[in-house]
Tab-separated table of N, CA and C in Angstrom:
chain	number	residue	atom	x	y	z
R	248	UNK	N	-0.336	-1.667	6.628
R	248	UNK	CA	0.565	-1.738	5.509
R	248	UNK	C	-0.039	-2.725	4.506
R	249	UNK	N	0.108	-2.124	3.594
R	249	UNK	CA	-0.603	-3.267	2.339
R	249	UNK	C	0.518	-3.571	1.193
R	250	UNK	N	0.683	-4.878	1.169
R	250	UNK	CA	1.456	-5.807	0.253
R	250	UNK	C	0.943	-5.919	-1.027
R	251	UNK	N	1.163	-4.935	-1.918
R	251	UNK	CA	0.588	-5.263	-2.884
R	251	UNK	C	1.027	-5.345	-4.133
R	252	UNK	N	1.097	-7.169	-4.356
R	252	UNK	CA	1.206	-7.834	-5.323
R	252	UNK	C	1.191	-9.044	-5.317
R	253	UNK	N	0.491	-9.681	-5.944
R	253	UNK	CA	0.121	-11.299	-5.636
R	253	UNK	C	0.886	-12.038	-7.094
R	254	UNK	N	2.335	-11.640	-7.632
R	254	UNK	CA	2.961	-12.426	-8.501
R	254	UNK	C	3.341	-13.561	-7.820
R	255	UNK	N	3.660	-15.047	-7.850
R	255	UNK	CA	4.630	-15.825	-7.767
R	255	UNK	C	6.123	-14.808	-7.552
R	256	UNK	N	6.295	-15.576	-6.610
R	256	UNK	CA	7.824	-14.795	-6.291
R	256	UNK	C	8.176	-13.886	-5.681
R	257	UNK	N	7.389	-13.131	-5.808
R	257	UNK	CA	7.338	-11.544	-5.354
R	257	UNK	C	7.951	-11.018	-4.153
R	258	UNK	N	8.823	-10.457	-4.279
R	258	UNK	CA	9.198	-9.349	-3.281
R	258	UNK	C	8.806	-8.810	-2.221
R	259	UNK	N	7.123	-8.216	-2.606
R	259	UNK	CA	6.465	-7.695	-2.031
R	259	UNK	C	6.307	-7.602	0.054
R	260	UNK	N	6.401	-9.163	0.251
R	260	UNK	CA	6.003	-9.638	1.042
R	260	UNK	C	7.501	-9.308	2.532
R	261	UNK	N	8.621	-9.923	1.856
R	261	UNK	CA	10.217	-9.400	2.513
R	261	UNK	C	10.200	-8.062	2.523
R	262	UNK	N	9.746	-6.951	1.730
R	262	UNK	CA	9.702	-5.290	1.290
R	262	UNK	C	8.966	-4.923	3.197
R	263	UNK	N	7.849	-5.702	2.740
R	263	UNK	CA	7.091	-5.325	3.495
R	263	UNK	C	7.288	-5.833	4.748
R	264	UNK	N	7.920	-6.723	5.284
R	264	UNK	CA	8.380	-7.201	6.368
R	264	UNK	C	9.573	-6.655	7.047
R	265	UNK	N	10.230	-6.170	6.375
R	265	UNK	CA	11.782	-5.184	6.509
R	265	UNK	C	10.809	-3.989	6.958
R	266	UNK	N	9.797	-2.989	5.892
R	266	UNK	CA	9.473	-2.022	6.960
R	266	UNK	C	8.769	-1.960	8.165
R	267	UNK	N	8.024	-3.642	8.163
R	267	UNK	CA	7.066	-3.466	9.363
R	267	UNK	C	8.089	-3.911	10.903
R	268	UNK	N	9.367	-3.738	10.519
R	268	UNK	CA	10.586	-4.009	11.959
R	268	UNK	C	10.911	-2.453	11.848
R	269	UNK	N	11.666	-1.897	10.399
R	269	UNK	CA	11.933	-0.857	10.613
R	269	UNK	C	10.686	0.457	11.793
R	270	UNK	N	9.871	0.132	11.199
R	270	UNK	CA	8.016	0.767	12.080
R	270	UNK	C	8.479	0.290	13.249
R	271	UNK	N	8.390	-0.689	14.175
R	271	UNK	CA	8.468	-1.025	15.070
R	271	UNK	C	9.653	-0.450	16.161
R	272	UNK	N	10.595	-0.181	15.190
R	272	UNK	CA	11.299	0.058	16.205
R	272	UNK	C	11.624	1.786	16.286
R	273	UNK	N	10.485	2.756	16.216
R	273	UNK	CA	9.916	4.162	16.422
R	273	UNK	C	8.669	3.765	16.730
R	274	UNK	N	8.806	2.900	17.103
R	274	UNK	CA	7.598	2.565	18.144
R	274	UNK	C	5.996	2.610	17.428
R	275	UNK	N	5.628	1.976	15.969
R	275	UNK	CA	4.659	2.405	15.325
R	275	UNK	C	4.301	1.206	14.942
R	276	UNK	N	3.137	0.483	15.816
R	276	UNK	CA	2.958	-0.552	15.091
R	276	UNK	C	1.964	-1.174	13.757
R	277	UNK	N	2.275	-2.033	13.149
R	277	UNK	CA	1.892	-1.946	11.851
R	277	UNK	C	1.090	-3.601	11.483
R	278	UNK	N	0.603	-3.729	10.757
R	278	UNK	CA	-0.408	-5.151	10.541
R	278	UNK	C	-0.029	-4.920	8.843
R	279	UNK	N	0.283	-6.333	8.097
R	279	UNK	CA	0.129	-6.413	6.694
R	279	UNK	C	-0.522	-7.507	6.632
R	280	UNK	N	-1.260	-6.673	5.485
R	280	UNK	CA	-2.556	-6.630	4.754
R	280	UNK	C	-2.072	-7.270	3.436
R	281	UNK	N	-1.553	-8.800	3.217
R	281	UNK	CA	-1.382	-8.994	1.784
R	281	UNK	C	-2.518	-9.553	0.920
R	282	UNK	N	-2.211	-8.429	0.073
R	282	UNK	CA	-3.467	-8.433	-1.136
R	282	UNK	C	-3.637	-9.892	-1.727
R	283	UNK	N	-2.326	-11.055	-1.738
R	283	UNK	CA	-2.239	-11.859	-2.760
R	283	UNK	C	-3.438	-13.267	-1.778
R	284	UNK	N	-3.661	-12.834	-0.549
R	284	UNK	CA	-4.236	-13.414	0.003
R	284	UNK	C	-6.078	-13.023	0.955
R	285	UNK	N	-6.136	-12.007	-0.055
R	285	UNK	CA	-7.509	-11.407	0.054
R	285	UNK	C	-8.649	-11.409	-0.619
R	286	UNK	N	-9.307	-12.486	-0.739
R	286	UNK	CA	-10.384	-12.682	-2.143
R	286	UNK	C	-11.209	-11.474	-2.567
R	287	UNK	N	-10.944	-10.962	-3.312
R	287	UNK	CA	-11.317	-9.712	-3.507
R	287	UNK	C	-11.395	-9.836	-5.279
R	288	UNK	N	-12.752	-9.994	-5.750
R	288	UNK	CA	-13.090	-9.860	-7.282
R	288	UNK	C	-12.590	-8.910	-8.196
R	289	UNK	N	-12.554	-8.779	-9.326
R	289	UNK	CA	-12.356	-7.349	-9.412
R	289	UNK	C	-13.698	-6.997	-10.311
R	290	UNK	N	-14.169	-5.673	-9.989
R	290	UNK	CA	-15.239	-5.349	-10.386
R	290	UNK	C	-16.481	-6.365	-10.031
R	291	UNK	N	-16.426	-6.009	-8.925
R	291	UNK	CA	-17.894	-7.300	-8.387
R	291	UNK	C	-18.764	-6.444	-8.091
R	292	UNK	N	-18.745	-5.337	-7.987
R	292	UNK	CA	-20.020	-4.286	-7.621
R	292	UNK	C	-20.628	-3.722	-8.182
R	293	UNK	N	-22.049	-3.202	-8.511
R	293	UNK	CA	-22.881	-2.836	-9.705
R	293	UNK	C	-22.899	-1.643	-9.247
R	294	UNK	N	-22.417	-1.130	-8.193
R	294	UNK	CA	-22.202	0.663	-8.552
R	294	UNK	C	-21.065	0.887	-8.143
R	295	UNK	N	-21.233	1.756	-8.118
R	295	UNK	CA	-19.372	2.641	-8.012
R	295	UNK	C	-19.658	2.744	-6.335
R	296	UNK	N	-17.821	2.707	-6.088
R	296	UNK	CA	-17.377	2.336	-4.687
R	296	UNK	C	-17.939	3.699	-3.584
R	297	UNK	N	-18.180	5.072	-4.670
R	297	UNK	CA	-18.466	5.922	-3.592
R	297	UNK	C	-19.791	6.617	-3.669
R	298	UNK	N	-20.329	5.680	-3.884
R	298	UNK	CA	-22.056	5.330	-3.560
R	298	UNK	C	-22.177	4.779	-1.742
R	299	UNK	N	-21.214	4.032	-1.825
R	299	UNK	CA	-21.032	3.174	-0.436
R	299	UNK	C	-22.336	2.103	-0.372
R	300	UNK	N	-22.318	1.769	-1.341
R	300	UNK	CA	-23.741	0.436	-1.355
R	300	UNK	C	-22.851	-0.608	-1.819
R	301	UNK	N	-22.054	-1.630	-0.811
R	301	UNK	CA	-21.405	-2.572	-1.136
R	301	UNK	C	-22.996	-3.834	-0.783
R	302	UNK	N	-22.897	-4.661	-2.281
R	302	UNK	CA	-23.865	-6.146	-2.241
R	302	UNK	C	-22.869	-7.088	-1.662
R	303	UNK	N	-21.540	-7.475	-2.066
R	303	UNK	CA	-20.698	-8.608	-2.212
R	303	UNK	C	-20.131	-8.855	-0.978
R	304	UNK	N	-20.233	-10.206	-0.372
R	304	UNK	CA	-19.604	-10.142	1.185
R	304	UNK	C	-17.840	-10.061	0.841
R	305	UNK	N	-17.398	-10.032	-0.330
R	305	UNK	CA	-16.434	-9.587	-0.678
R	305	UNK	C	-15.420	-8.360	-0.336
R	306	UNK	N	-16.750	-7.485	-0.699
R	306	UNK	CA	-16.231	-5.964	-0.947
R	306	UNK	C	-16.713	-5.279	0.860
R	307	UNK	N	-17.329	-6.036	2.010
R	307	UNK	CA	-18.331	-6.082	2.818
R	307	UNK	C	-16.600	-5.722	3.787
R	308	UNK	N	-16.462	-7.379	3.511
R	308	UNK	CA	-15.284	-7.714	4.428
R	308	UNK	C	-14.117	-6.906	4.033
R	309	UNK	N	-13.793	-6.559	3.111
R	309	UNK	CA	-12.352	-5.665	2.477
R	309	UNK	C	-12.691	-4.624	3.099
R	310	UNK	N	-14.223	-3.961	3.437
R	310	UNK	CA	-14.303	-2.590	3.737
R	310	UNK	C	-13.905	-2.318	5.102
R	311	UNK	N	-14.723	-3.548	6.145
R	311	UNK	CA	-14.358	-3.525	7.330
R	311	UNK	C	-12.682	-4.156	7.806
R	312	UNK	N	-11.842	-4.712	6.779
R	312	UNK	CA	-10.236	-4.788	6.764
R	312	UNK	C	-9.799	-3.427	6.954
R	313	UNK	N	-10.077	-2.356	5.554
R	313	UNK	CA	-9.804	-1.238	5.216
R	313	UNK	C	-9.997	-0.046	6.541
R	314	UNK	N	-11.626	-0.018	6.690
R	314	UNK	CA	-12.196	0.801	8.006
R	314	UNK	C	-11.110	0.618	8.911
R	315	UNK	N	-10.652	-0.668	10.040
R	315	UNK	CA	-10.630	-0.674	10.995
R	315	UNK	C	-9.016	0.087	11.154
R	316	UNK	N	-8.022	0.388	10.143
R	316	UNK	CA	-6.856	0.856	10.540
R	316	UNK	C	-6.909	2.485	10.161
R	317	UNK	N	-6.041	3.220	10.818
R	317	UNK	CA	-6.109	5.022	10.565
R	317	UNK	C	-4.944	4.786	10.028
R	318	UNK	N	-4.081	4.296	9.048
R	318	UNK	CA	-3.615	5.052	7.846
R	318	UNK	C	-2.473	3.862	7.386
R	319	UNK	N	-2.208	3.992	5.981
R	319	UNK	CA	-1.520	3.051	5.488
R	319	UNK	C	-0.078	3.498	4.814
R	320	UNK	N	0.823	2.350	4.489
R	320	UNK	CA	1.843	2.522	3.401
R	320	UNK	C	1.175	1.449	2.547
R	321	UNK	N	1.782	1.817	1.234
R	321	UNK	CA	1.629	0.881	0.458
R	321	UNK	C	3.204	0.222	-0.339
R	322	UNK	N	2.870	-0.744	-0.208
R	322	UNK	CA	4.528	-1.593	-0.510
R	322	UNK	C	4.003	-2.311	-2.066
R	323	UNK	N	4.596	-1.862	-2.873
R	323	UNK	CA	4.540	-2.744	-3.980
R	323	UNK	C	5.817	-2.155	-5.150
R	324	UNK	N	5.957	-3.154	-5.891
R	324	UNK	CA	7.203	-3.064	-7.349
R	324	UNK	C	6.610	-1.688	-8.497
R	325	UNK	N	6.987	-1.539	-9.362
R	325	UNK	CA	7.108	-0.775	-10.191
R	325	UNK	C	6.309	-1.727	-11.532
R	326	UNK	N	5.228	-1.793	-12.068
R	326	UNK	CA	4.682	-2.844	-12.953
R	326	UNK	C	4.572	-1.660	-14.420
R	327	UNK	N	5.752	-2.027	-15.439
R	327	UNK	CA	5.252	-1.238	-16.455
R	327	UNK	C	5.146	0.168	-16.227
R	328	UNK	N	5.931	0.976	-15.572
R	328	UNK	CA	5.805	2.235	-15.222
R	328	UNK	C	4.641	3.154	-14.473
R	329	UNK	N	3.820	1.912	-13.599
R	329	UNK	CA	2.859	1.671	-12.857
R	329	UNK	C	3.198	1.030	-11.674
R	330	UNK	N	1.715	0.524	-11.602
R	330	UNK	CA	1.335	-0.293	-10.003
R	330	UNK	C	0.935	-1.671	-10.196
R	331	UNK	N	1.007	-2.352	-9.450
R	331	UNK	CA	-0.169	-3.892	-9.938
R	331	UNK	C	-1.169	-3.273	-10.060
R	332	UNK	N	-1.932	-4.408	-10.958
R	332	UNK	CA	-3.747	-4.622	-11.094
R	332	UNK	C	-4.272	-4.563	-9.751
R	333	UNK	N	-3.762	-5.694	-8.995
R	333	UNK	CA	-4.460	-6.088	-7.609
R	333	UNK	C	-4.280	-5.216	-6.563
R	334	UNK	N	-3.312	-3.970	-6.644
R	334	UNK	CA	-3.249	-3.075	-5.481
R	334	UNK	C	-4.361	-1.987	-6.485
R	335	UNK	N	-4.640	-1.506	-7.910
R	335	UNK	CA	-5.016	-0.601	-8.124
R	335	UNK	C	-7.216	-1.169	-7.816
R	336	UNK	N	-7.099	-2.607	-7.830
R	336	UNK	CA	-8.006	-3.073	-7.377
R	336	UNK	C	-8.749	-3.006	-6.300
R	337	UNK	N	-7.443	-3.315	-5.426
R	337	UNK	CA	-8.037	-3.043	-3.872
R	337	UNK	C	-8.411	-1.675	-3.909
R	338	UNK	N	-7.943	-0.432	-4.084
R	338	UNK	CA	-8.175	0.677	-4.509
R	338	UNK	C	-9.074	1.373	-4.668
R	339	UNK	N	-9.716	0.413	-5.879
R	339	UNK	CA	-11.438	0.792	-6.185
R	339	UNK	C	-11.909	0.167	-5.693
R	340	UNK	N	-12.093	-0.511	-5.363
R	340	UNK	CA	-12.894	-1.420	-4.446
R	340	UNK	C	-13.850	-0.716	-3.411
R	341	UNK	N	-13.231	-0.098	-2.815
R	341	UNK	CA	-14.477	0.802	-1.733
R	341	UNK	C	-13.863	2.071	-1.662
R	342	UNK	N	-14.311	3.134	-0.658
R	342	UNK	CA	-14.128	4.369	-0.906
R	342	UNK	C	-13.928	5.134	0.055
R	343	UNK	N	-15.216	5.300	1.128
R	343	UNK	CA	-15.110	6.060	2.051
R	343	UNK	C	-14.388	5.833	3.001
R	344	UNK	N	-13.870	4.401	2.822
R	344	UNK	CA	-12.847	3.194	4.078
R	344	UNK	C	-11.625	4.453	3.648
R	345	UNK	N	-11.036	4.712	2.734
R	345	UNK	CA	-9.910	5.439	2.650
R	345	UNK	C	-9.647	6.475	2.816
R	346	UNK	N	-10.899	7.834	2.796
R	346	UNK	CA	-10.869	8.969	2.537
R	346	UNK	C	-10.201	9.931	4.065
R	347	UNK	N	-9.402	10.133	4.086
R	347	UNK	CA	-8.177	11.020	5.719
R	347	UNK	C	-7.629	10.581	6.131
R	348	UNK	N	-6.953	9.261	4.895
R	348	UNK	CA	-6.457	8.493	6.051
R	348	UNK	C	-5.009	9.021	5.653
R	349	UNK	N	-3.839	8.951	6.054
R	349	UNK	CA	-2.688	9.174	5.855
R	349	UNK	C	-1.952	7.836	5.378
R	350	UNK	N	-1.188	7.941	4.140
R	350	UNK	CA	-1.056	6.951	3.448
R	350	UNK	C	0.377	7.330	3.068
R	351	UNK	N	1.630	6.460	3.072
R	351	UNK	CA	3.011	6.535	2.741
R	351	UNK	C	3.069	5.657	2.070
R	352	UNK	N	4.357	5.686	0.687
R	352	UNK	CA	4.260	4.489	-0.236
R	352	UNK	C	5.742	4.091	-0.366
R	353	UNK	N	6.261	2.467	-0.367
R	353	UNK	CA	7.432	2.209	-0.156
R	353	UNK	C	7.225	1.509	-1.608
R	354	UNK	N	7.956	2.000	-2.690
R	354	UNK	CA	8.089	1.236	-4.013
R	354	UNK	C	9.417	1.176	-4.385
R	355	UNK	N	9.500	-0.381	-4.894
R	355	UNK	CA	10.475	-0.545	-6.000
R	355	UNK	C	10.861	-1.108	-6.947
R	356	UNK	N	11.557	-0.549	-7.926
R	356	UNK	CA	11.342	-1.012	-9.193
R	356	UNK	C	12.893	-0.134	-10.009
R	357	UNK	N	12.418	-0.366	-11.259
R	357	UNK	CA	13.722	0.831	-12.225
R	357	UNK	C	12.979	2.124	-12.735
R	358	UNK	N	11.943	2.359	-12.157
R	358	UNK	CA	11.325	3.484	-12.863
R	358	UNK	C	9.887	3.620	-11.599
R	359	UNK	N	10.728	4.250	-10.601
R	359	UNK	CA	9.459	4.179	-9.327
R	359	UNK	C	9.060	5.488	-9.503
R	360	UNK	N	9.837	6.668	-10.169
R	360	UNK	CA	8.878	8.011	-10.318
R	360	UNK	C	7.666	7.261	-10.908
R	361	UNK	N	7.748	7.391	-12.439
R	361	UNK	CA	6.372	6.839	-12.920
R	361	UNK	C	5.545	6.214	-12.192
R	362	UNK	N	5.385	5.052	-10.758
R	362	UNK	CA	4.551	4.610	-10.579
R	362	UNK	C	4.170	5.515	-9.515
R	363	UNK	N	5.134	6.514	-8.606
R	363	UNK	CA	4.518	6.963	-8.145
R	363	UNK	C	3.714	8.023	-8.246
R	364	UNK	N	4.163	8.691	-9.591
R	364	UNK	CA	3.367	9.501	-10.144
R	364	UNK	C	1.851	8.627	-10.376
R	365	UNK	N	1.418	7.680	-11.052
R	365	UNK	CA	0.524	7.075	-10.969
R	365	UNK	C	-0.183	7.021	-9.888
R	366	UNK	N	0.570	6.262	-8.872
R	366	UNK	CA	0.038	5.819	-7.365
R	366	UNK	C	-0.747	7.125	-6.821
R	367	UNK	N	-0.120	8.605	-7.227
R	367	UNK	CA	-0.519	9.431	-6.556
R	367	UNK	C	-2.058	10.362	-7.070
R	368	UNK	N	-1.769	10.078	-8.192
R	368	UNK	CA	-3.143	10.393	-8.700
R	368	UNK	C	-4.364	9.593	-8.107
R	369	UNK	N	-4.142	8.501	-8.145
R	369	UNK	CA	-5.401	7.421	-7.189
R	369	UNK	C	-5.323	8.018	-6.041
R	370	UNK	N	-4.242	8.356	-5.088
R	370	UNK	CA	-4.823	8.743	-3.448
R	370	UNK	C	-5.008	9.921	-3.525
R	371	UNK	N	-5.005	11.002	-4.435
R	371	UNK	CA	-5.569	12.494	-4.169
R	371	UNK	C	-6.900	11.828	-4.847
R	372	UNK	N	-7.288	10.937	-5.762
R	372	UNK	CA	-9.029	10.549	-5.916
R	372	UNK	C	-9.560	10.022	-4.527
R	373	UNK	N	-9.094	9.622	-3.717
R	373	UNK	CA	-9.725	8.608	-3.027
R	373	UNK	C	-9.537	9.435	-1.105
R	374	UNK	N	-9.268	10.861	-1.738
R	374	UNK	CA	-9.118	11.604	-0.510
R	374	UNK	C	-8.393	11.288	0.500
R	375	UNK	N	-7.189	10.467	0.301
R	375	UNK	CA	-6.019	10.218	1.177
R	375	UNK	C	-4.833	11.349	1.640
R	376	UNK	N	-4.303	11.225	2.623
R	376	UNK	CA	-3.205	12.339	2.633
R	376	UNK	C	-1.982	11.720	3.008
R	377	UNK	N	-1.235	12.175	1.676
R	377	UNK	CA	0.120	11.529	0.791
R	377	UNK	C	0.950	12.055	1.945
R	378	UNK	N	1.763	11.194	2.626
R	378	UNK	CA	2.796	12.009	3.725
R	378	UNK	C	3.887	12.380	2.464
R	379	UNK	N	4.480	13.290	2.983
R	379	UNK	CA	6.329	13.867	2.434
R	379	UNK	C	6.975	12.947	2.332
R	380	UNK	N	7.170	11.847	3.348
R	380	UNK	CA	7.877	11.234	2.906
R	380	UNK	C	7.907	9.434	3.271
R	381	UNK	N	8.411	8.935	1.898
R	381	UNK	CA	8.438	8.186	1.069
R	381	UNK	C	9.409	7.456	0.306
R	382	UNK	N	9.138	6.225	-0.149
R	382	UNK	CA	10.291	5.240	-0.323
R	382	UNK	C	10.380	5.087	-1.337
R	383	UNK	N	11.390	5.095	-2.646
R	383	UNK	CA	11.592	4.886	-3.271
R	383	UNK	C	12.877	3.503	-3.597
R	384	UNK	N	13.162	2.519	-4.144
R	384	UNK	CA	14.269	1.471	-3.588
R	384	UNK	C	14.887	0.997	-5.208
R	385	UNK	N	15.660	0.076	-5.354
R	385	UNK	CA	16.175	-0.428	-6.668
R	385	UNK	C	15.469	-2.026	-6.058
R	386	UNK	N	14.880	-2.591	-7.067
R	386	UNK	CA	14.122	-3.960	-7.049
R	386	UNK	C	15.764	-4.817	-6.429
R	387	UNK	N	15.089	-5.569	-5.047
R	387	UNK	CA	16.094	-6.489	-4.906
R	387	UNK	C	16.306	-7.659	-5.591
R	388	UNK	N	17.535	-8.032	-5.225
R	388	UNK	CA	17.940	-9.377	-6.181
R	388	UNK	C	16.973	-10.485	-5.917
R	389	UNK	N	16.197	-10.079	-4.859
R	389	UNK	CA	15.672	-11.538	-4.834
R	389	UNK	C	14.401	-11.695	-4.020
R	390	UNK	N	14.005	-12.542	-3.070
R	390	UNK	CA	12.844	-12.636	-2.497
R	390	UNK	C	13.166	-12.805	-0.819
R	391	UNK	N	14.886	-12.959	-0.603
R	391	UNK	CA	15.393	-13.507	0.803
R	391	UNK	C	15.689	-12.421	1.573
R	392	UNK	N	14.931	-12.340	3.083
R	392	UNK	CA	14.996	-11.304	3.469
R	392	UNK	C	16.412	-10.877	3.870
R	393	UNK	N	17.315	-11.410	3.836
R	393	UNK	CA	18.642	-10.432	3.922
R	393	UNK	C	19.447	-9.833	3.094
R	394	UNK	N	18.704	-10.353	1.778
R	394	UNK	CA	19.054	-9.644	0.337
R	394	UNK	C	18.123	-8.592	0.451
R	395	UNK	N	17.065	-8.741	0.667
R	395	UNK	CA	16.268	-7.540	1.039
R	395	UNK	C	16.738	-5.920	1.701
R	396	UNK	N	17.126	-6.952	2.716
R	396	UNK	CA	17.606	-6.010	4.328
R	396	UNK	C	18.748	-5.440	3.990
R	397	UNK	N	19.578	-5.876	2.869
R	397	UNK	CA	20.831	-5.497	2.302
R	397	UNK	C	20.580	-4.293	1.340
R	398	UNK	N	19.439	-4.394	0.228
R	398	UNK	CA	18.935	-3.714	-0.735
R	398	UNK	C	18.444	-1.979	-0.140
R	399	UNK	N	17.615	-2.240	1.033
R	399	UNK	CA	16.829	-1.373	1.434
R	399	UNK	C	17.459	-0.571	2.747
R	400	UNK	N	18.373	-1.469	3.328
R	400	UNK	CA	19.418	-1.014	4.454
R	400	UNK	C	19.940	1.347	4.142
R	401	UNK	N	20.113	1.104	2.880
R	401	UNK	CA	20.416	2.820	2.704
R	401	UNK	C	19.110	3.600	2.933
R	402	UNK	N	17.811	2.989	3.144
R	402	UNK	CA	16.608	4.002	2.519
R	402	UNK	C	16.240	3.942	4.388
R	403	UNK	N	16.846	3.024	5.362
R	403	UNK	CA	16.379	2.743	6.620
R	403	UNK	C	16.516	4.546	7.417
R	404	UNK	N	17.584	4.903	7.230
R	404	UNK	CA	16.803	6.594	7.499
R	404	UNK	C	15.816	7.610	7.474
R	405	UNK	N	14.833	6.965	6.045
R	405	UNK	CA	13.779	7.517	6.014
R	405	UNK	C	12.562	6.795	7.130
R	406	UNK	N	13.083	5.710	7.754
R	406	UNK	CA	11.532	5.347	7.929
R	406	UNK	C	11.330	6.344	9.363
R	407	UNK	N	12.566	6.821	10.062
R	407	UNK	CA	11.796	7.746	11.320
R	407	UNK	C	11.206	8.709	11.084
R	408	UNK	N	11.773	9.103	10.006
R	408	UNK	CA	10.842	10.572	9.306
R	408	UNK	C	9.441	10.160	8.991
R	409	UNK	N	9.469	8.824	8.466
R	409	UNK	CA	7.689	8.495	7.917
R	409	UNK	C	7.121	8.276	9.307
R	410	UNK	N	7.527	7.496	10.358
R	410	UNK	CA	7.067	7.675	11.147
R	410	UNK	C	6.462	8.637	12.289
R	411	UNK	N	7.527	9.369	12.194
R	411	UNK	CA	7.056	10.739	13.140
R	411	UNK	C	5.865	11.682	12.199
R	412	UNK	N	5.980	11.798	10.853
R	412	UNK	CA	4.839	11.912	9.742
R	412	UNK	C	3.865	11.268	10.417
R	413	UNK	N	3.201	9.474	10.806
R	413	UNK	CA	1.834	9.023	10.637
R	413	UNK	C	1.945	9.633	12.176
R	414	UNK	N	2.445	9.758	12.858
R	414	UNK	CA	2.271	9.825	14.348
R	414	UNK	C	2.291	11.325	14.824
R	415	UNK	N	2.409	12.219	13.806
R	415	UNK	CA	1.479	13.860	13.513
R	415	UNK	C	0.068	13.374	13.622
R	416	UNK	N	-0.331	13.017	12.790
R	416	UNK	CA	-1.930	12.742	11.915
R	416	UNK	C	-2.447	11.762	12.171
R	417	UNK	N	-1.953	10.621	13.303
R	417	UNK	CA	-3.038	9.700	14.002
R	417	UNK	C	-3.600	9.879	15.249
């Protein structure tokens, strides 16, 4: 699961901690991956990510983060009728680390079509396979996980469906 957004304050991190119990308990276990704590440049590589010629022990180590799991969600807010910088970062960053992997996206915001319309154009580039289903949420009030757990408590039905989804295709 990847946390992605490294604002002050951020949500991201409770979002993502609410689904990695909800996962757990369909028996799917899960590791987060927060971006806001991954030194990761942006644009540090002199060729493109799907060359697969990483120089930077940067982009070295993100690849072997990326490699070692078979498939992700991605947890992040709604930025501007988008995604963060730093998740569309991690993103490009390398290439072949992503390509079959099965990927579900838990966003929220006031306008999460748009980002996921966005979001989804990057994982049909990057040869991912978008499960059915998927989170959409209203931005919680806050950063405390029981305002959280309160916020996201209606969407907790979907996560057996996402689960029995990664646990088709792993």
């Amino acid at each position: 699961m990847i946390s992605g957004s490294n604002r002050p304050g951020r949500v991201a991190p409770a979002v993502a901690a609410w689904l990695q119990n909800q996962l757990a308990t369909q028996d799917l276990d899960s590791v987060i991956i927060d971006l806001a704590t991954i030194d990761l440049p942006f644009l540090a590589e002199p060729t493109p990510p799907a060359e697969g010629y990483y120089t930077q022990d940067s982009t070295r180590n993100f690849a072997q983060i990326i490699d070692q799991y078979a498939g992700f969600v991605l947890v992040f807010g709604q930025y501007n009728w988008g995604y963060p910088a730093v998740l569309k970062n991690a993103l490009d960053t390398v290439f072949a680390e992503w390509n079959h992997k099965p990927v579900a996206t838990l966003i929220y915001g006031n306008h999460t079509m748009q980002a996921d319309i966005a979001i989804r154009m990057v994982i049909n580039g990057l040869r991912m396979r978008q499960l059915a289903t998927n989170i959409a949420t209203p931005v919680p009030a806050s950063n405390d996980p029981a305002t959280v757990a309160q916020t996201l408590h209606p969407f907790a039905p979907l996560v057996p469906l996402m689960a029995a989804e990664f646990k088709s295709l792993l």
